[in-house]
Amino acid sequence: MIIDCDIHQSSPTKDEWLIYLEEPYRTEVAQYGLRRIGSGIRFEEGGMRWDTRPPGGGAPGSDPTFMAEDLFDRYGHRFAVLSGNNGPIAGIPDPDYVAAICRALNDHSVAVWLPADERVRATIKIPLQDPQLAVREIDRLADHPGMVAVSFFATANRIAFGERYYWPIYEACQRHNLPLHVHPSTTAGIANAASTPAGMAQTYLESHICMPQFYMAQLVSLIINGTFEQFPGLRFMFVEGGVSWLPHLLWRMDAEYKGLRQQAPYLKRLPSDYIKDHIRLTTQPIEEPKKVQHLLQIFDMIDGDEVLMYASDYPHWDFDEPTKLPRKLGESSLRRILHDNACDFLNLPQPETAVAA
Amino acid sequence: MSWTFAARLEEVPPGPAHIVELAGKEIGLFCVGDEYFAVLNHCPHAGAPVCRGRVTGMVTASGPGQLSYDHSRLVLRCPWHHWEFDLRSGEALSFIRARIKTYPVRVQDDELWIDL
């Protein structure tokens, strides 16, 4: 039994998708295509797994039937969460345009992907460029049973997660009991002025290695600025941002808080104590130390049994099979990471218990 | 040594591998230029069907800022995580011990034989 927290449907072809886009953007996109910003790096060298192109044609992730066979049936997925493609919205400056694109992408998910397979769930795309418009989109779709989270970007925000700018969005998420699904975006370069905290990455290799640094900074911003005291029901899942950095960050936050508590006097717990109630990390791409024992030690340091949730990132190049998790974790931990933690966190239906004969 | 008939040459055109099953093993047969290669269809990293990947040349560099492309080196890249292996030796290009399993090949008339 698997719950997969990160799968990607590809941007649909224009013909399939433009009908969901409002004017004047429908005419604009029909004429010029989607607005794009890029980091000037060659990310296509990563891109997609080369064996995921549907046999009937089209891009990897464009055919729900093939994805169901190639992923859900093969590994035993109960549910899988669509992350979509963030390129058309992350970091693009114009809020009205981005809000329209988000509505169209969401309506396409509702019309095409959710009905295609009962195992599919979706995340609500929102324009981070305007929190009021974002709230409107959350309110429009939050009650749809297929929507299990609100989409957020770790790497293309301009403004750190702990800033009050986001409070209207957080209030809406808390009110609807929807977690924020935080994913990287290939648009990181322009949207943040720099694609790593040190400056511009020259290659996708450099950029991709540095992704977790954004997640680290976002987590510090959230906890230290008191976000979870303001919104006690607010929850984040950090997707594709790595795992093994968490012990360092928790230890450092706690150590420094002890001397500098005056700068965060609203906190009511040690910084590390906010994790279990508010934060989950997804496993993919799981770090690959030379000794698997080292990974098990890291899992132990962060209470991986409670904090981690499986993701495959299908059909992307850094895909993890469920079997990528070390067998040595043991059956109970594996079950929690592969299924139970996400089932609880995303409020998905619990599996029916077998009826005794 | 166990030389085994693998395929007729016309079944192994240039391009994607022709995959056969021999002695219970899936083996990918490649034709590149006038050379033939046989590779076990299993990536040592995550067990992916490595022969469904791509054969490319090799990006090389004598130092930072000194990049080039060696078309004579043949590199098989796994379809999943894009790891690189030398198609002739089976060795990984990334300074690790992992390697793909390659088999000696022999062309006999219009047939391809491999040494399992």
CSV table of C-alpha atoms in Angstrom, one decimal:
chain,number,residue,atom,x,y,z
A,1,MET,CA,0.0,0.0,0.0
A,2,ILE,CA,1.5,3.2,-1.2
A,3,ILE,CA,0.6,6.9,-1.0
A,4,ASP,CA,2.7,8.9,-3.3
A,5,CYS,CA,3.0,12.6,-2.4
A,6,ASP,CA,4.5,13.9,-5.7
A,7,ILE,CA,3.6,12.9,-9.2
A,8,HIS,CA,3.7,15.2,-12.2
A,9,GLN,CA,1.1,15.5,-15.0
A,10,SER,CA,2.6,17.5,-17.8
A,11,SER,CA,1.3,20.7,-19.1
A,12,PRO,CA,-1.5,19.8,-21.4
A,13,THR,CA,-1.4,20.7,-25.1
A,14,LYS,CA,-2.9,24.0,-26.0
A,15,ASP,CA,-6.0,22.5,-27.6
A,16,GLU,CA,-6.8,20.5,-24.6
A,17,TRP,CA,-6.3,23.2,-22.1
A,18,LEU,CA,-7.1,26.7,-23.5
A,19,ILE,CA,-10.8,26.2,-23.1
A,20,TYR,CA,-10.3,26.5,-19.4
A,21,LEU,CA,-8.4,29.8,-19.7
A,22,GLU,CA,-10.3,33.1,-19.4
A,23,GLU,CA,-9.9,36.1,-21.7
A,24,PRO,CA,-7.8,38.1,-22.5
A,25,TYR,CA,-5.3,35.4,-21.6
A,26,ARG,CA,-6.8,32.7,-23.8
A,27,THR,CA,-6.1,34.9,-26.9
A,28,GLU,CA,-2.7,35.8,-25.6
A,29,VAL,CA,-1.6,32.3,-24.9
A,30,ALA,CA,-3.1,31.0,-28.2
A,31,GLN,CA,-1.0,33.6,-30.0
A,32,TYR,CA,2.3,33.6,-28.1
A,33,GLY,CA,2.3,30.6,-25.8
A,34,LEU,CA,2.7,30.6,-22.0
A,35,ARG,CA,4.8,33.3,-20.4
A,36,ARG,CA,8.1,31.9,-19.3
A,37,ILE,CA,11.0,32.9,-17.0
A,38,GLY,CA,14.1,30.8,-16.8
A,39,SER,CA,17.2,30.4,-14.8
A,40,GLY,CA,19.5,30.2,-17.9
A,41,ILE,CA,20.5,26.7,-17.0
A,42,ARG,CA,20.0,23.4,-19.0
A,43,PHE,CA,17.5,21.5,-16.8
A,44,GLU,CA,16.4,19.3,-19.7
A,45,GLU,CA,19.5,17.2,-19.1
A,46,GLY,CA,17.6,16.0,-16.0
A,47,GLY,CA,14.0,16.4,-17.1
A,48,MET,CA,12.0,13.2,-17.6
A,49,ARG,CA,12.7,9.5,-17.2
A,50,TRP,CA,13.2,8.5,-20.8
A,51,ASP,CA,11.0,5.4,-20.5
A,52,THR,CA,7.9,7.2,-19.4
A,53,ARG,CA,6.6,8.5,-22.8
A,54,PRO,CA,3.1,7.1,-23.3
A,55,PRO,CA,3.1,4.5,-26.1
A,56,GLY,CA,0.2,6.4,-27.7
A,57,GLY,CA,2.3,9.5,-28.0
A,58,GLY,CA,2.5,12.8,-26.0
A,59,ALA,CA,4.8,13.9,-23.3
A,60,PRO,CA,5.7,11.9,-20.2
A,61,GLY,CA,2.9,12.5,-17.6
A,62,SER,CA,0.3,13.5,-20.3
A,63,ASP,CA,-1.7,10.2,-20.3
A,64,PRO,CA,-3.6,9.3,-17.1
A,65,THR,CA,-4.2,5.7,-18.3
A,66,PHE,CA,-0.6,5.1,-19.0
A,67,MET,CA,0.5,6.7,-15.7
A,68,ALA,CA,-1.9,4.4,-13.8
A,69,GLU,CA,-0.4,1.3,-15.4
A,70,ASP,CA,3.2,2.4,-15.3
A,71,LEU,CA,3.1,3.7,-11.7
A,72,PHE,CA,0.0,3.0,-9.7
A,73,ASP,CA,-0.6,-0.6,-10.8
A,74,ARG,CA,3.1,-1.5,-10.7
A,75,TYR,CA,3.8,-0.4,-7.2
A,76,GLY,CA,0.4,-0.7,-5.5
A,77,HIS,CA,-0.5,3.0,-5.1
A,78,ARG,CA,-3.7,3.7,-3.1
A,79,PHE,CA,-3.4,7.5,-3.8
A,80,ALA,CA,-1.0,9.8,-5.6
A,81,VAL,CA,-0.9,13.6,-5.4
A,82,LEU,CA,-0.5,15.6,-8.6
A,83,SER,CA,2.1,18.4,-8.4
A,84,GLY,CA,1.7,19.5,-12.0
A,85,ASN,CA,4.2,21.8,-13.6
A,86,ASN,CA,5.1,25.0,-11.8
A,87,GLY,CA,7.0,26.6,-14.7
A,88,PRO,CA,4.0,28.5,-16.0
A,89,ILE,CA,3.2,30.3,-12.7
A,90,ALA,CA,6.1,30.4,-10.3
A,91,GLY,CA,7.8,33.8,-10.2
A,92,ILE,CA,5.9,35.3,-13.1
A,93,PRO,CA,5.3,38.9,-12.0
A,94,ASP,CA,1.7,39.7,-13.2
A,95,PRO,CA,-0.8,38.5,-10.5
A,96,ASP,CA,-3.9,38.7,-12.7
A,97,TYR,CA,-2.3,36.6,-15.4
A,98,VAL,CA,-1.0,34.0,-12.9
A,99,ALA,CA,-4.4,33.8,-11.2
A,100,ALA,CA,-6.0,33.0,-14.5
A,101,ILE,CA,-3.5,30.4,-15.3
A,102,CYS,CA,-3.9,28.8,-11.9
A,103,ARG,CA,-7.7,28.7,-12.3
A,104,ALA,CA,-7.3,27.0,-15.7
A,105,LEU,CA,-4.8,24.5,-14.5
A,106,ASN,CA,-7.0,23.7,-11.5
A,107,ASP,CA,-10.1,23.3,-13.7
A,108,HIS,CA,-8.2,21.1,-16.0
A,109,SER,CA,-7.1,18.9,-13.1
A,110,VAL,CA,-10.7,18.7,-11.9
A,111,ALA,CA,-12.1,18.0,-15.4
A,112,VAL,CA,-9.5,15.6,-16.7
A,113,TRP,CA,-7.2,14.1,-14.1
A,114,LEU,CA,-9.4,13.6,-11.0
A,115,PRO,CA,-12.1,11.6,-12.9
A,116,ALA,CA,-9.5,9.6,-14.8
A,117,ASP,CA,-8.5,7.4,-11.9
A,118,GLU,CA,-9.9,7.2,-8.4
A,119,ARG,CA,-6.4,7.1,-7.0
A,120,VAL,CA,-5.5,10.6,-8.2
A,121,ARG,CA,-5.6,13.6,-5.9
A,122,ALA,CA,-4.6,17.2,-6.7
A,123,THR,CA,-3.2,20.3,-5.2
A,124,ILE,CA,-4.7,23.8,-5.6
A,125,LYS,CA,-2.5,26.1,-7.7
A,126,ILE,CA,-2.5,29.6,-6.4
A,127,PRO,CA,-1.0,32.9,-7.4
A,128,LEU,CA,1.6,33.7,-4.7
A,129,GLN,CA,1.9,37.1,-6.4
A,130,ASP,CA,-1.3,38.3,-4.7
A,131,PRO,CA,-2.5,36.7,-1.5
A,132,GLN,CA,-6.1,38.0,-1.9
A,133,LEU,CA,-6.4,36.3,-5.3
A,134,ALA,CA,-4.8,33.2,-3.8
A,135,VAL,CA,-7.4,33.0,-1.0
A,136,ARG,CA,-10.2,33.4,-3.6
A,137,GLU,CA,-8.8,30.3,-5.4
A,138,ILE,CA,-8.4,28.3,-2.3
A,139,ASP,CA,-12.0,29.1,-1.2
A,140,ARG,CA,-13.3,28.2,-4.7
A,141,LEU,CA,-11.9,24.7,-4.6
A,142,ALA,CA,-11.1,23.7,-1.0
A,143,ASP,CA,-14.3,21.7,-0.7
A,144,HIS,CA,-13.7,19.6,-3.8
A,145,PRO,CA,-13.0,16.1,-2.5
A,146,GLY,CA,-10.1,15.6,-4.9
A,147,MET,CA,-8.1,18.6,-3.6
A,148,VAL,CA,-5.9,17.6,-0.7
A,149,ALA,CA,-3.4,20.4,-0.4
A,150,VAL,CA,-2.5,23.9,-1.6
A,151,SER,CA,0.5,24.3,-3.9
A,152,PHE,CA,3.4,26.4,-2.8
A,153,PHE,CA,7.0,26.9,-4.1
A,154,ALA,CA,10.1,26.7,-2.0
A,155,THR,CA,12.4,28.3,-4.6
A,156,ALA,CA,10.5,31.0,-6.4
A,157,ASN,CA,8.8,33.2,-3.8
A,158,ARG,CA,10.8,36.4,-3.4
A,159,ILE,CA,9.4,36.6,0.1
A,160,ALA,CA,10.3,34.1,2.8
A,161,PHE,CA,7.5,31.9,4.2
A,162,GLY,CA,7.5,33.4,7.7
A,163,GLU,CA,6.6,36.9,6.5
A,164,ARG,CA,3.1,38.2,7.3
A,165,TYR,CA,2.5,38.8,3.6
A,166,TYR,CA,1.3,35.2,3.4
A,167,TRP,CA,-1.0,35.3,6.5
A,168,PRO,CA,-4.2,35.5,4.4
A,169,ILE,CA,-3.2,32.4,2.6
A,170,TYR,CA,-2.2,30.6,5.8
A,171,GLU,CA,-5.5,31.7,7.4
A,172,ALA,CA,-7.4,30.1,4.5
A,173,CYS,CA,-5.4,26.9,4.6
A,174,GLN,CA,-6.0,26.6,8.3
A,175,ARG,CA,-9.7,27.3,7.9
A,176,HIS,CA,-10.0,24.6,5.3
A,177,ASN,CA,-7.6,22.2,7.1
A,178,LEU,CA,-5.5,21.9,3.9
A,179,PRO,CA,-1.7,21.6,4.2
A,180,LEU,CA,0.7,23.5,1.9
A,181,HIS,CA,2.5,21.3,-0.6
A,182,VAL,CA,5.9,22.9,-1.1
A,183,HIS,CA,7.6,22.0,-4.3
A,184,PRO,CA,10.7,23.4,-6.0
A,185,SER,CA,10.4,25.3,-9.3
A,186,THR,CA,12.8,25.4,-12.3
A,187,THR,CA,12.1,29.1,-12.4
A,188,ALA,CA,14.1,29.6,-9.2
A,189,GLY,CA,16.8,31.7,-10.8
A,190,ILE,CA,14.9,34.8,-11.9
A,191,ALA,CA,12.2,34.7,-9.2
A,192,ASN,CA,14.7,35.0,-6.4
A,193,ALA,CA,17.4,37.0,-8.2
A,194,ALA,CA,19.7,34.1,-7.4
A,195,SER,CA,19.2,30.4,-7.9
A,196,THR,CA,21.3,29.5,-4.8
A,197,PRO,CA,21.8,31.5,-1.7
A,198,ALA,CA,25.4,32.0,-2.9
A,199,GLY,CA,24.4,33.5,-6.2
A,200,MET,CA,23.5,32.2,-9.7
A,201,ALA,CA,24.0,28.5,-10.4
A,202,GLN,CA,25.7,27.9,-13.7
A,203,THR,CA,24.3,24.4,-14.2
A,204,TYR,CA,21.2,22.4,-13.3
A,205,LEU,CA,23.5,20.1,-11.3
A,206,GLU,CA,24.6,23.0,-9.1
A,207,SER,CA,21.1,24.3,-8.8
A,208,HIS,CA,19.6,20.9,-8.0
A,209,ILE,CA,22.1,20.1,-5.3
A,210,CYS,CA,21.4,23.4,-3.6
A,211,MET,CA,17.6,23.1,-3.6
A,212,PRO,CA,17.5,22.0,0.1
A,213,GLN,CA,19.1,25.3,1.1
A,214,PHE,CA,15.8,27.0,0.2
A,215,TYR,CA,13.8,24.6,2.3
A,216,MET,CA,16.2,25.1,5.2
A,217,ALA,CA,15.8,28.9,5.1
A,218,GLN,CA,12.0,28.6,4.6
A,219,LEU,CA,11.7,26.3,7.7
A,220,VAL,CA,13.7,28.7,9.8
A,221,SER,CA,11.6,31.6,8.6
A,222,LEU,CA,8.3,29.8,9.5
A,223,ILE,CA,9.3,28.7,12.9
A,224,ILE,CA,11.4,31.6,14.1
A,225,ASN,CA,8.8,34.2,13.0
A,226,GLY,CA,6.1,32.5,15.0
A,227,THR,CA,3.9,31.4,12.1
A,228,PHE,CA,2.8,28.3,14.1
A,229,GLU,CA,1.8,30.3,17.1
A,230,GLN,CA,-0.3,32.6,14.9
A,231,PHE,CA,-1.8,29.6,13.0
A,232,PRO,CA,-1.8,26.5,15.3
A,233,GLY,CA,-3.5,24.4,12.7
A,234,LEU,CA,-1.2,25.3,9.8
A,235,ARG,CA,0.8,22.4,8.2
A,236,PHE,CA,3.4,22.2,5.5
A,237,MET,CA,4.7,19.3,3.5
A,238,PHE,CA,8.2,19.9,2.1
A,239,VAL,CA,8.4,18.0,-1.1
A,240,GLU,CA,11.6,17.1,-2.9
A,241,GLY,CA,13.7,19.2,-0.6
A,242,GLY,CA,15.8,16.5,0.9
A,243,VAL,CA,15.8,15.0,4.4
A,244,SER,CA,19.3,14.7,5.8
A,245,TRP,CA,19.8,18.4,6.5
A,246,LEU,CA,17.1,18.4,9.2
A,247,PRO,CA,19.1,17.2,12.2
A,248,HIS,CA,21.6,19.9,11.7
A,249,LEU,CA,19.0,22.6,11.4
A,250,LEU,CA,17.0,21.4,14.4
A,251,TRP,CA,20.1,21.3,16.6
A,252,ARG,CA,21.3,24.7,15.5
A,253,MET,CA,17.9,26.4,15.9
A,254,ASP,CA,17.5,25.0,19.4
A,255,ALA,CA,21.1,26.0,20.4
A,256,GLU,CA,20.9,29.5,19.2
A,257,TYR,CA,17.3,30.1,20.5
A,258,LYS,CA,18.6,29.5,24.0
A,259,GLY,CA,20.8,32.6,23.9
A,260,LEU,CA,18.7,34.8,21.5
A,261,ARG,CA,15.2,33.9,22.7
A,262,GLN,CA,14.5,37.7,23.2
A,263,GLN,CA,14.3,38.0,19.4
A,264,ALA,CA,11.5,35.4,19.2
A,265,PRO,CA,9.7,35.9,22.5
A,266,TYR,CA,6.4,34.6,21.1
A,267,LEU,CA,7.6,31.1,20.7
A,268,LYS,CA,6.1,28.8,23.3
A,269,ARG,CA,8.3,25.7,22.6
A,270,LEU,CA,11.8,24.9,21.5
A,271,PRO,CA,12.0,25.5,17.7
A,272,SER,CA,12.5,21.8,17.0
A,273,ASP,CA,9.3,21.0,18.9
A,274,TYR,CA,7.2,22.6,16.2
A,275,ILE,CA,8.2,19.9,13.6
A,276,LYS,CA,5.9,17.1,14.5
A,277,ASP,CA,2.7,19.1,14.6
A,278,HIS,CA,3.4,21.2,11.5
A,279,ILE,CA,6.0,19.8,9.1
A,280,ARG,CA,6.4,16.7,7.0
A,281,LEU,CA,9.2,16.0,4.6
A,282,THR,CA,8.8,13.7,1.5
A,283,THR,CA,11.6,11.3,0.9
A,284,GLN,CA,12.4,11.7,-2.8
A,285,PRO,CA,15.2,12.1,-3.9
A,286,ILE,CA,16.4,10.3,-0.9
A,287,GLU,CA,20.1,10.9,-0.1
A,288,GLU,CA,22.4,8.0,-1.0
A,289,PRO,CA,25.2,7.7,1.5
A,290,LYS,CA,27.8,5.0,0.9
A,291,LYS,CA,26.7,3.2,4.0
A,292,VAL,CA,22.9,2.7,4.3
A,293,GLN,CA,23.4,2.6,8.1
A,294,HIS,CA,24.1,6.4,8.0
A,295,LEU,CA,20.7,7.0,6.4
A,296,LEU,CA,19.0,5.0,9.1
A,297,GLN,CA,20.8,7.0,11.8
A,298,ILE,CA,19.5,10.2,10.2
A,299,PHE,CA,16.0,8.8,10.1
A,300,ASP,CA,16.3,8.1,13.8
A,301,MET,CA,17.5,11.6,14.6
A,302,ILE,CA,14.5,13.2,13.0
A,303,ASP,CA,11.8,10.6,14.1
A,304,GLY,CA,11.4,9.6,10.5
A,305,ASP,CA,8.6,7.3,11.5
A,306,GLU,CA,6.4,10.3,12.1
A,307,VAL,CA,7.9,13.1,9.9
A,308,LEU,CA,8.6,11.3,6.6
A,309,MET,CA,6.2,10.5,3.7
A,310,TYR,CA,7.0,8.7,0.5
A,311,ALA,CA,7.1,10.5,-2.9
A,312,SER,CA,8.2,9.1,-6.3
A,313,ASP,CA,8.4,12.3,-8.4
A,314,TYR,CA,7.2,10.2,-11.4
A,315,PRO,CA,8.0,10.8,-14.3
A,316,HIS,CA,11.0,12.9,-13.5
A,317,TRP,CA,14.6,11.8,-13.8
A,318,ASP,CA,15.3,11.6,-10.1
A,319,PHE,CA,12.3,9.3,-9.5
A,320,ASP,CA,12.5,7.0,-6.4
A,321,GLU,CA,10.8,3.6,-6.4
A,322,PRO,CA,9.1,2.7,-3.0
A,323,THR,CA,11.9,0.0,-2.7
A,324,LYS,CA,14.5,2.8,-2.5
A,325,LEU,CA,13.8,3.1,1.2
A,326,PRO,CA,16.1,0.8,3.2
A,327,ARG,CA,14.5,-2.5,4.0
A,328,LYS,CA,16.3,-2.3,7.3
A,329,LEU,CA,13.8,0.3,8.5
A,330,GLY,CA,11.6,-2.6,9.3
A,331,GLU,CA,8.0,-3.3,8.3
A,332,SER,CA,6.3,-0.9,10.7
A,333,SER,CA,8.4,2.2,9.8
A,334,LEU,CA,8.1,1.4,6.1
A,335,ARG,CA,4.4,1.2,6.3
A,336,ARG,CA,4.2,4.5,8.1
A,337,ILE,CA,6.5,6.3,5.6
A,338,LEU,CA,5.0,4.6,2.5
A,339,HIS,CA,1.4,5.0,3.5
A,340,ASP,CA,0.1,5.8,7.0
A,341,ASN,CA,1.7,9.2,7.6
A,342,ALA,CA,0.4,10.6,4.3
A,343,CYS,CA,-3.0,9.1,4.9
A,344,ASP,CA,-3.3,10.9,8.1
A,345,PHE,CA,-1.6,14.2,7.0
A,346,LEU,CA,-3.7,14.5,3.8
A,347,ASN,CA,-6.9,13.4,5.5
A,348,LEU,CA,-7.3,10.6,2.9
A,349,PRO,CA,-9.7,7.7,3.5
A,350,GLN,CA,-8.2,5.1,5.8
A,351,PRO,CA,-7.9,1.6,4.2
A,352,GLU,CA,-10.9,-0.6,5.0
A,353,THR,CA,-9.8,-3.1,7.6
A,354,ALA,CA,-10.1,-6.7,6.5
A,355,VAL,CA,-13.2,-8.4,7.7
A,356,ALA,CA,-12.5,-11.4,9.9
A,357,ALA,CA,-13.8,-14.6,8.3
B,1,MET,CA,32.6,-19.4,-22.3
B,2,SER,CA,29.3,-20.1,-23.7
B,3,TRP,CA,28.7,-18.5,-27.1
B,4,THR,CA,25.0,-18.2,-27.8
B,5,PHE,CA,23.0,-17.0,-30.8
B,6,ALA,CA,21.4,-13.7,-29.8
B,7,ALA,CA,19.8,-12.2,-32.9
B,8,ARG,CA,20.0,-11.8,-36.7
B,9,LEU,CA,21.8,-8.6,-37.5
B,10,GLU,CA,18.7,-7.2,-39.3
B,11,GLU,CA,16.9,-7.3,-35.9
B,12,VAL,CA,19.6,-5.0,-34.4
B,13,PRO,CA,19.5,-1.7,-36.3
B,14,PRO,CA,21.1,1.5,-35.1
B,15,GLY,CA,19.0,3.3,-32.4
B,16,PRO,CA,17.2,1.9,-29.4
B,17,ALA,CA,18.4,-1.5,-28.1
B,18,HIS,CA,16.9,-4.8,-29.4
B,19,ILE,CA,16.1,-6.6,-26.1
B,20,VAL,CA,16.2,-10.4,-26.0
B,21,GLU,CA,15.9,-13.0,-23.3
B,22,LEU,CA,18.8,-15.5,-23.1
B,23,ALA,CA,19.3,-18.0,-20.4
B,24,GLY,CA,16.7,-16.3,-18.2
B,25,LYS,CA,18.4,-12.9,-18.6
B,26,GLU,CA,17.2,-9.8,-20.4
B,27,ILE,CA,20.0,-8.5,-22.6
B,28,GLY,CA,20.0,-5.4,-24.7
B,29,LEU,CA,21.7,-5.5,-28.1
B,30,PHE,CA,23.0,-2.3,-29.6
B,31,CYS,CA,24.3,-1.4,-33.0
B,32,VAL,CA,26.4,1.8,-33.1
B,33,GLY,CA,28.2,2.5,-36.4
B,34,ASP,CA,29.7,-0.8,-37.4
B,35,GLU,CA,30.0,-2.1,-33.8
B,36,TYR,CA,27.7,-4.3,-31.8
B,37,PHE,CA,27.3,-4.4,-28.0
B,38,ALA,CA,25.4,-6.6,-25.5
B,39,VAL,CA,24.4,-5.4,-22.1
B,40,LEU,CA,22.5,-7.0,-19.2
B,41,ASN,CA,19.2,-4.9,-18.9
B,42,HIS,CA,19.8,-4.0,-15.3
B,43,CYS,CA,21.2,-0.8,-13.8
B,44,PRO,CA,23.4,-1.4,-10.7
B,45,HIS,CA,22.0,1.8,-9.2
B,46,ALA,CA,18.3,1.2,-8.8
B,47,GLY,CA,17.6,-1.8,-10.9
B,48,ALA,CA,16.1,0.1,-13.9
B,49,PRO,CA,16.0,-1.4,-17.4
B,50,VAL,CA,19.3,0.4,-18.4
B,51,CYS,CA,19.1,-0.8,-22.0
B,52,ARG,CA,16.1,1.4,-22.6
B,53,GLY,CA,18.4,4.4,-22.1
B,54,ARG,CA,20.3,6.3,-24.7
B,55,VAL,CA,23.7,5.9,-26.2
B,56,THR,CA,25.6,9.2,-26.4
B,57,GLY,CA,29.1,10.4,-26.7
B,58,MET,CA,31.0,11.7,-23.7
B,59,VAL,CA,31.2,15.3,-22.5
B,60,THR,CA,34.9,15.8,-21.5
B,61,ALA,CA,37.0,18.5,-20.0
B,62,SER,CA,40.8,19.0,-19.5
B,63,GLY,CA,39.9,21.5,-16.8
B,64,PRO,CA,37.3,24.1,-15.8
B,65,GLY,CA,36.4,26.1,-18.9
B,66,GLN,CA,37.9,23.5,-21.2
B,67,LEU,CA,34.9,21.5,-22.2
B,68,SER,CA,34.7,19.3,-25.2
B,69,TYR,CA,32.7,16.4,-26.6
B,70,ASP,CA,34.3,13.0,-27.5
B,71,HIS,CA,32.1,11.3,-30.1
B,72,SER,CA,34.4,8.2,-30.1
B,73,ARG,CA,33.5,7.3,-26.5
B,74,LEU,CA,30.2,5.5,-26.3
B,75,VAL,CA,28.2,6.1,-23.2
B,76,LEU,CA,25.0,4.3,-22.2
B,77,ARG,CA,22.8,6.5,-20.0
B,78,CYS,CA,20.1,4.9,-17.8
B,79,PRO,CA,16.6,6.0,-18.7
B,80,TRP,CA,15.7,6.7,-15.0
B,81,HIS,CA,18.4,8.6,-13.3
B,82,HIS,CA,20.6,9.2,-16.3
B,83,TRP,CA,23.7,7.6,-14.8
B,84,GLU,CA,26.5,7.1,-17.4
B,85,PHE,CA,28.3,3.9,-18.2
B,86,ASP,CA,31.0,3.2,-20.8
B,87,LEU,CA,29.3,1.0,-23.3
B,88,ARG,CA,32.6,-0.8,-24.2
B,89,SER,CA,33.9,-1.5,-20.7
B,90,GLY,CA,30.7,-1.3,-18.6
B,91,GLU,CA,32.4,1.0,-16.1
B,92,ALA,CA,30.6,4.0,-14.6
B,93,LEU,CA,31.9,7.4,-15.5
B,94,SER,CA,31.4,8.8,-12.1
B,95,PHE,CA,34.3,7.4,-10.1
B,96,ILE,CA,32.4,4.6,-8.5
B,97,ARG,CA,32.7,0.8,-8.6
B,98,ALA,CA,29.2,0.2,-10.0
B,99,ARG,CA,29.2,-1.1,-13.5
B,100,ILE,CA,26.8,-2.5,-16.1
B,101,LYS,CA,27.3,-6.1,-17.1
B,102,THR,CA,28.6,-6.3,-20.7
B,103,TYR,CA,29.1,-9.4,-22.8
B,104,PRO,CA,31.6,-10.1,-25.6
B,105,VAL,CA,29.9,-10.2,-29.0
B,106,ARG,CA,30.8,-11.8,-32.3
B,107,VAL,CA,29.3,-11.3,-35.7
B,108,GLN,CA,29.0,-14.5,-37.7
B,109,ASP,CA,27.6,-14.2,-41.2
B,110,ASP,CA,24.4,-12.2,-40.6
B,111,GLU,CA,24.1,-13.3,-37.0
B,112,LEU,CA,25.0,-11.8,-33.7
B,113,TRP,CA,26.4,-14.2,-31.0
B,114,ILE,CA,27.3,-13.3,-27.5
B,115,ASP,CA,29.4,-15.0,-24.8
B,116,LEU,CA,27.2,-15.5,-21.8
